[in-house]
Amino acid sequence: MTTLLDALQRPLRDLRISVTDRCNFRCVYCMPKEIYGRGYQFLPKEQLLTFEELGRLARVFASLGTSKVRLTGGEPLMRRGLEILVADLAKIDGLEVTLTTNGALLVERAEALRDAGLDRITVSLDALDDAVFKCMNDVDFPVAKVLEGIVAAERVGLPVKINMVVRRGLNESAIVPMARYFRERGHILRFIEYMDVGHTNGWRLDDVVPAREIVSLIDAELPIEPVEANYPGEVAERWRYRDGSGEIGVIASVTQAFCKDCTRARLSAEGKVYTCLFATAGVDLRDRLRAGATDDELAAAITDVWSARTDRYSELRSAETAGLHKIEMSYIGG
Ligand SMILES: C[S@@+](CC[C@H](N)C(=O)[O-])C[C@H]1O[C@@H](n2cnc3c(N)ncnc32)[C@H](O)[C@@H]1O
Ligand code: SF4
């Protein structure tokens, strides 16, 4: 197996593919309505990579050592026929295929996704209380429908994890109830520090609830202790309940950056490769694909991008970098 290393000796192990920049939610920390409201220009269909193009690129990435693909967006389940792509990716030897979704359309799609060969699923949910959740998704979407989606995924045998973004003043009150709820149901819940991705969410450091604070809030009610990482480069710091009833994860990308172990590349819906979530520019692969590039030529282009990679934005985060015109998460794929 090839191991492609970047300039800081980090291998290219994971690929996140944004299959659409559209979403049926308007989470205030991701696609605020003031920007993504009526009149916002999403990518036209012909600019999106086709499933065939995505399958080809995934194979080239796999030949360079990528062992995991995560489909994301925007909301990936808004891309029509996504199961067709999942089925194609699932055929690639040694490639794990996963998906991150807001769960809104999961009840209807869980079985088809499982049948297509999806390995695992992550569902995002920021609160159990409708009023709080609706304040965050900003489209009046009820908690119950997401919970039904989680149950549907579970029922068809898909391993499920839950992601919760914590934003000061909005959903800190949901931390302990969410921990309790998912502990009882045996799902790993991962708390994510609110990040300064993109430049439309008006991020301020004051809005971040640090991982340490999240851990101590939970520990006070449901005692927890740290656990070793499953593998080097695992983004979530693991904690387990002392009574043996399961574990949680904390993704402290702001207060404890993990750039030194970052093995992820990102492919935008229109085929640009980004080597950091906080990038300001990507390298286009779609034009090369559509101009008839061979697999070797595509591999060479990806190799060039990855070998030159020196990004460690989160470790360098400072007043200056906060003002950069960064790419939006919904476009680059969260
Ligand atoms: C961009 S979303 C795309 C997939 C899908 N729409 C979803 O919400 O799961 C992927 C993940 O990024 C998280 N996210 C979005 N904006 C974020 C921010 N500013 N800080 C931290 N996490 C964020 C979301 O909560 C979600 O778990
Ligand atoms: S976090 Fe996911 S669900 Fe929320 S607006 Fe962003 S892409 Fe949509």
Coordinates of C-alpha atoms and ligand atoms in Angstrom, one line a residue:
M1 CA 0.0 0.0 0.0
T2 CA 1.3 3.4 -0.9
T3 CA 1.8 5.9 1.9
L4 CA 1.8 9.4 0.6
L5 CA 3.2 11.8 3.2
D6 CA 2.9 15.6 3.4
A7 CA 5.7 18.0 4.2
L8 CA 5.1 17.3 8.0
Q9 CA 5.2 13.5 7.5
R10 CA 1.4 13.1 7.8
P11 CA -0.2 10.4 5.6
L12 CA -3.2 10.9 3.4
R13 CA -5.6 8.5 5.1
D14 CA -9.1 10.1 5.0
L15 CA -11.1 11.9 2.4
R16 CA -14.2 14.0 3.1
I17 CA -16.3 14.5 0.1
S18 CA -18.9 17.3 0.0
V19 CA -21.5 15.9 -2.4
T20 CA -23.6 19.1 -2.3
D21 CA -23.3 22.6 -0.9
R22 CA -27.1 22.7 -0.3
C23 CA -28.8 22.0 3.0
N24 CA -32.4 21.8 4.4
F25 CA -31.2 23.4 7.7
R26 CA -29.7 26.8 8.3
C27 CA -27.7 26.1 11.4
V28 CA -26.6 29.4 12.9
Y29 CA -23.0 28.3 13.2
C30 CA -22.8 27.0 9.7
M31 CA -25.2 28.4 7.1
P32 CA -26.7 31.5 8.8
K33 CA -29.9 32.7 7.1
E34 CA -28.7 36.2 6.6
I35 CA -26.2 34.8 4.1
Y36 CA -27.8 31.6 2.9
G37 CA -31.3 33.0 2.6
R38 CA -33.3 33.6 -0.5
G39 CA -31.2 34.7 -3.4
Y40 CA -28.1 32.8 -2.3
Q41 CA -26.4 31.2 -5.4
F42 CA -25.7 27.5 -4.8
L43 CA -23.6 25.6 -7.3
P44 CA -25.5 24.7 -10.4
K45 CA -25.9 21.0 -11.1
E46 CA -23.5 20.8 -14.0
Q47 CA -20.7 22.1 -11.7
L48 CA -21.1 19.3 -9.2
L49 CA -18.9 16.3 -9.7
T50 CA -21.0 13.4 -11.1
F51 CA -21.1 10.1 -9.2
E52 CA -18.9 8.6 -11.9
E53 CA -16.3 11.3 -11.4
L54 CA -16.5 10.9 -7.6
G55 CA -16.0 7.2 -8.0
R56 CA -13.0 7.7 -10.1
L57 CA -11.4 10.2 -7.8
A58 CA -12.1 8.0 -4.8
R59 CA -10.3 5.1 -6.5
V60 CA -7.3 7.3 -7.2
F61 CA -7.3 8.5 -3.6
A62 CA -7.5 4.9 -2.4
S63 CA -4.5 4.0 -4.6
L64 CA -2.6 6.7 -2.7
G65 CA -3.4 5.1 0.7
T66 CA -6.7 6.6 1.6
S67 CA -8.7 4.1 3.6
K68 CA -11.7 6.0 4.7
V69 CA -14.2 8.2 2.8
R70 CA -16.8 10.4 4.6
L71 CA -19.7 11.8 2.5
T72 CA -20.8 15.1 3.8
G73 CA -21.9 18.6 2.6
G74 CA -24.1 20.6 2.9
E75 CA -26.6 17.9 3.7
P76 CA -25.5 14.8 1.8
L77 CA -28.9 13.2 1.8
M78 CA -30.2 16.1 -0.3
R79 CA -28.1 14.8 -3.2
R80 CA -30.5 12.6 -5.2
G81 CA -29.6 9.0 -5.6
L82 CA -26.7 9.1 -3.1
E83 CA -27.1 5.4 -2.5
I84 CA -25.8 4.8 -6.0
L85 CA -22.5 6.6 -5.1
V86 CA -22.3 4.7 -1.8
A87 CA -22.7 1.4 -3.6
D88 CA -19.9 2.3 -6.0
L89 CA -17.6 3.4 -3.2
A90 CA -18.3 0.3 -1.2
K91 CA -16.8 -1.8 -4.0
I92 CA -13.4 -0.2 -3.5
D93 CA -11.1 -2.6 -1.8
G94 CA -10.1 -1.6 1.8
L95 CA -12.1 1.6 1.8
E96 CA -14.5 2.4 4.7
V97 CA -17.5 4.4 3.6
T98 CA -19.2 6.7 6.1
L99 CA -21.6 9.6 6.1
T100 CA -22.4 12.6 8.2
T101 CA -26.0 13.8 8.1
N102 CA -28.4 16.1 10.0
G103 CA -30.7 13.1 10.1
A104 CA -33.7 15.0 8.6
L105 CA -34.2 12.5 5.8
L106 CA -32.7 9.5 7.5
V107 CA -35.9 7.6 8.3
E108 CA -36.7 7.2 4.6
R109 CA -33.1 6.5 3.6
A110 CA -31.4 4.4 6.3
E111 CA -32.3 1.0 4.8
A112 CA -31.2 1.9 1.3
L113 CA -27.9 3.3 2.6
R114 CA -27.2 0.1 4.5
D115 CA -28.1 -2.0 1.5
A116 CA -25.7 0.1 -0.6
G117 CA -22.9 -0.8 1.7
L118 CA -22.5 2.2 4.0
D119 CA -20.3 1.2 6.9
R120 CA -21.2 3.7 9.6
I121 CA -23.2 6.9 10.0
T122 CA -22.8 10.1 12.1
V123 CA -25.9 12.1 12.9
S124 CA -25.6 15.7 14.1
L125 CA -28.0 16.8 16.8
D126 CA -27.4 19.8 19.0
A127 CA -30.1 19.5 21.7
L128 CA -33.0 17.4 22.9
D129 CA -35.2 20.4 23.6
D130 CA -37.2 21.6 20.6
A131 CA -36.9 25.2 21.4
V132 CA -33.1 25.0 21.7
F133 CA -32.7 22.8 18.6
K134 CA -34.9 25.0 16.5
C135 CA -32.9 28.0 17.6
M136 CA -29.8 26.2 16.2
N137 CA -31.2 24.7 12.9
D138 CA -33.3 27.9 12.2
V139 CA -35.8 26.0 10.0
D140 CA -38.2 24.9 12.8
F141 CA -37.1 21.3 12.5
P142 CA -38.2 19.1 15.4
V143 CA -35.9 16.9 17.5
A144 CA -38.3 13.9 17.3
K145 CA -37.7 13.5 13.5
V146 CA -33.9 13.3 14.0
L147 CA -34.3 10.8 16.8
E148 CA -36.5 8.7 14.6
G149 CA -33.8 8.8 11.9
I150 CA -31.3 7.6 14.5
V151 CA -33.6 4.7 15.5
A152 CA -34.1 3.8 11.8
A153 CA -30.3 3.6 11.3
E154 CA -29.9 1.5 14.3
R155 CA -32.7 -0.8 13.3
V156 CA -31.1 -1.6 10.0
G157 CA -27.8 -2.3 11.7
L158 CA -25.8 0.8 10.9
P159 CA -23.4 1.8 13.7
V160 CA -24.4 5.3 14.7
K161 CA -22.4 8.1 16.4
I162 CA -23.9 11.5 17.3
N163 CA -22.2 14.9 16.8
M164 CA -23.2 17.9 18.9
V165 CA -21.7 21.4 18.3
V166 CA -21.7 23.4 21.5
R167 CA -22.1 27.1 21.3
R168 CA -22.0 29.4 24.3
G169 CA -25.3 30.9 25.2
L170 CA -27.3 28.6 22.9
N171 CA -27.0 24.9 23.9
E172 CA -24.7 24.5 26.9
S173 CA -27.8 23.4 28.9
A174 CA -28.2 20.5 26.5
I175 CA -24.7 19.0 27.3
V176 CA -25.7 16.8 30.3
P177 CA -29.2 15.8 29.0
M178 CA -27.6 14.7 25.7
A179 CA -24.9 12.8 27.5
R180 CA -27.5 11.0 29.6
Y181 CA -29.8 10.3 26.7
F182 CA -27.3 8.7 24.4
R183 CA -25.5 6.9 27.2
E184 CA -28.7 5.1 28.0
R185 CA -29.1 4.2 24.3
G186 CA -25.5 3.0 23.8
H187 CA -24.5 5.6 21.2
I188 CA -21.2 7.5 21.4
L189 CA -21.9 11.2 21.6
R190 CA -19.2 13.6 20.4
F191 CA -19.1 17.2 21.6
I192 CA -17.5 19.6 19.1
E193 CA -16.1 23.0 20.0
Y194 CA -17.7 25.7 17.9
M195 CA -15.1 26.4 15.2
D196 CA -14.2 29.5 13.2
V197 CA -14.7 27.7 9.8
G198 CA -15.7 30.0 6.9
H199 CA -16.3 33.6 7.6
T200 CA -20.1 34.0 7.6
N201 CA -20.9 32.6 11.1
G202 CA -19.5 35.6 12.9
W203 CA -17.4 33.4 15.1
R204 CA -15.9 34.8 18.4
L205 CA -13.7 33.0 20.8
D206 CA -16.1 33.9 23.6
D207 CA -18.8 31.7 21.9
V208 CA -16.6 28.6 22.3
V209 CA -17.3 26.3 25.2
P210 CA -13.9 24.7 25.8
A211 CA -13.6 20.9 25.9
R212 CA -12.4 21.1 29.5
E213 CA -15.6 22.8 30.5
I214 CA -17.7 20.3 28.7
V215 CA -15.9 17.4 30.3
S216 CA -16.2 18.9 33.8
L217 CA -19.9 19.6 33.4
I218 CA -20.5 15.9 32.5
D219 CA -18.1 14.6 35.1
A220 CA -20.0 16.4 37.8
E221 CA -23.2 14.5 37.0
L222 CA -21.9 11.3 35.3
P223 CA -18.3 10.6 36.4
I224 CA -16.0 10.0 33.4
E225 CA -12.3 9.1 32.9
P226 CA -10.0 9.5 29.9
V227 CA -9.4 6.6 27.5
E228 CA -6.5 6.0 25.1
A229 CA -7.1 6.9 21.5
N230 CA -8.1 4.1 19.2
Y231 CA -5.5 5.1 16.6
P232 CA -3.0 7.9 16.1
G233 CA -4.7 11.0 14.6
E234 CA -8.2 10.2 16.1
V235 CA -9.8 13.7 16.3
A236 CA -12.0 13.0 19.3
E237 CA -10.5 12.7 22.7
R238 CA -12.2 9.7 24.3
W239 CA -13.7 9.6 27.8
R240 CA -15.6 6.7 29.4
Y241 CA -18.2 6.6 32.1
R242 CA -16.7 5.2 35.3
D243 CA -19.7 2.9 35.7
G244 CA -18.9 1.1 32.4
S245 CA -21.9 2.5 30.7
G246 CA -20.2 3.7 27.5
E247 CA -18.1 6.6 26.3
I248 CA -18.2 10.1 24.8
G249 CA -15.8 12.0 22.6
V250 CA -14.7 15.6 22.7
I251 CA -13.4 17.3 19.6
A252 CA -11.3 20.3 20.9
S253 CA -10.2 21.7 17.6
V254 CA -10.0 25.2 19.0
T255 CA -8.6 24.8 22.5
Q256 CA -6.4 21.7 21.8
A257 CA -5.6 21.7 18.1
F258 CA -4.7 18.3 16.6
C259 CA -3.1 19.4 13.3
K260 CA 0.0 17.4 13.9
D261 CA -1.9 14.2 13.4
C262 CA -4.3 15.4 10.7
T263 CA -4.6 12.9 7.8
R264 CA -7.6 14.4 6.1
A265 CA -8.1 15.8 2.6
R266 CA -11.3 17.4 1.5
L267 CA -13.0 17.4 -1.9
S268 CA -15.5 20.2 -2.5
A269 CA -18.8 19.4 -4.4
E270 CA -17.3 21.0 -7.5
G271 CA -14.1 19.0 -7.4
K272 CA -11.5 21.2 -5.6
V273 CA -9.1 19.5 -3.2
Y274 CA -8.4 21.3 0.1
T275 CA -5.8 20.1 2.6
C276 CA -7.2 22.0 5.6
L277 CA -10.7 22.8 6.9
F278 CA -9.5 26.3 7.3
A279 CA -8.0 26.7 3.8
T280 CA -8.6 29.8 1.7
A281 CA -7.9 28.1 -1.7
G282 CA -8.2 24.6 -3.2
V283 CA -6.8 22.8 -6.2
D284 CA -9.2 22.0 -9.0
L285 CA -9.5 18.4 -10.2
R286 CA -12.7 18.7 -12.1
D287 CA -11.2 20.5 -15.1
R288 CA -8.5 17.9 -15.3
L289 CA -11.1 15.1 -15.1
R290 CA -13.2 16.7 -17.8
A291 CA -10.2 17.4 -20.0
G292 CA -9.5 13.6 -20.1
A293 CA -6.7 13.2 -17.5
T294 CA -5.6 9.6 -16.9
D295 CA -5.7 8.1 -13.4
D296 CA -1.9 8.5 -13.2
E297 CA -2.2 12.2 -14.0
L298 CA -4.9 12.6 -11.4
A299 CA -2.7 10.7 -8.9
A300 CA 0.2 13.0 -9.8
A301 CA -1.9 16.1 -9.2
I302 CA -3.1 14.8 -5.8
T303 CA 0.4 13.8 -4.9
D304 CA 1.7 17.3 -5.7
V305 CA -0.9 18.9 -3.5
W306 CA -0.5 16.5 -0.6
S307 CA 3.4 16.4 -0.6
A308 CA 3.5 20.2 -0.4
R309 CA 1.0 20.4 2.5
T310 CA 2.2 22.3 5.5
D311 CA -1.2 23.4 6.9
R312 CA -1.6 23.6 10.7
Y313 CA -4.1 26.4 10.9
S314 CA -5.7 25.4 14.2
E315 CA -2.3 25.3 15.9
L316 CA -1.5 28.8 14.6
R317 CA -4.9 30.2 15.1
S318 CA -4.5 33.9 16.1
A319 CA -6.1 37.3 15.7
E320 CA -4.5 37.5 12.2
T321 CA -5.7 34.1 10.9
A322 CA -9.2 34.8 12.2
G323 CA -9.7 37.5 9.6
L324 CA -8.8 35.3 6.6
H325 CA -11.4 34.7 3.9
K326 CA -11.8 31.0 4.6
I327 CA -13.9 28.5 2.7
E328 CA -17.4 27.8 4.1
M329 CA -17.9 24.4 5.8
S330 CA -21.0 23.6 3.8
Y331 CA -19.0 24.0 0.6
I332 CA -15.8 22.2 1.7
G333 CA -17.5 19.5 3.6
G334 CA -17.5 19.4 7.4
Ligands
LIG1 C1 -21.1 20.8 7.9 S1 -22.0 19.5 8.5 C2 -22.3 18.5 7.0 C3 -23.1 17.3 7.2 C4 -24.6 17.4 7.7 N1 -25.3 18.5 7.1 C5 -24.6 17.5 9.2 O1 -25.0 18.6 9.7 O2 -24.2 16.6 9.9 C6 -20.8 18.4 9.3 C7 -20.6 18.7 10.8 O3 -20.0 19.9 10.9 C8 -20.5 20.5 12.1 N2 -20.3 21.9 12.1 C9 -20.8 22.8 11.2 N3 -20.4 24.1 11.4 C10 -19.5 24.0 12.5 C11 -18.8 24.9 13.3 N4 -18.8 26.2 13.0 N5 -18.0 24.5 14.3 C12 -18.0 23.2 14.6 N6 -18.7 22.2 13.9 C13 -19.5 22.6 12.9 C14 -21.9 20.1 12.1 O4 -22.5 20.2 13.3 C15 -21.8 18.7 11.6 O5 -21.7 17.8 12.7
SF4_2 S1 -24.2 21.8 10.0 FE1 -25.0 20.5 8.5 S2 -27.2 20.7 8.8 FE2 -26.4 22.4 9.7 S3 -26.4 24.0 8.1 FE3 -24.4 23.0 8.1 S4 -24.5 21.5 6.5 FE4 -26.6 22.0 7.1

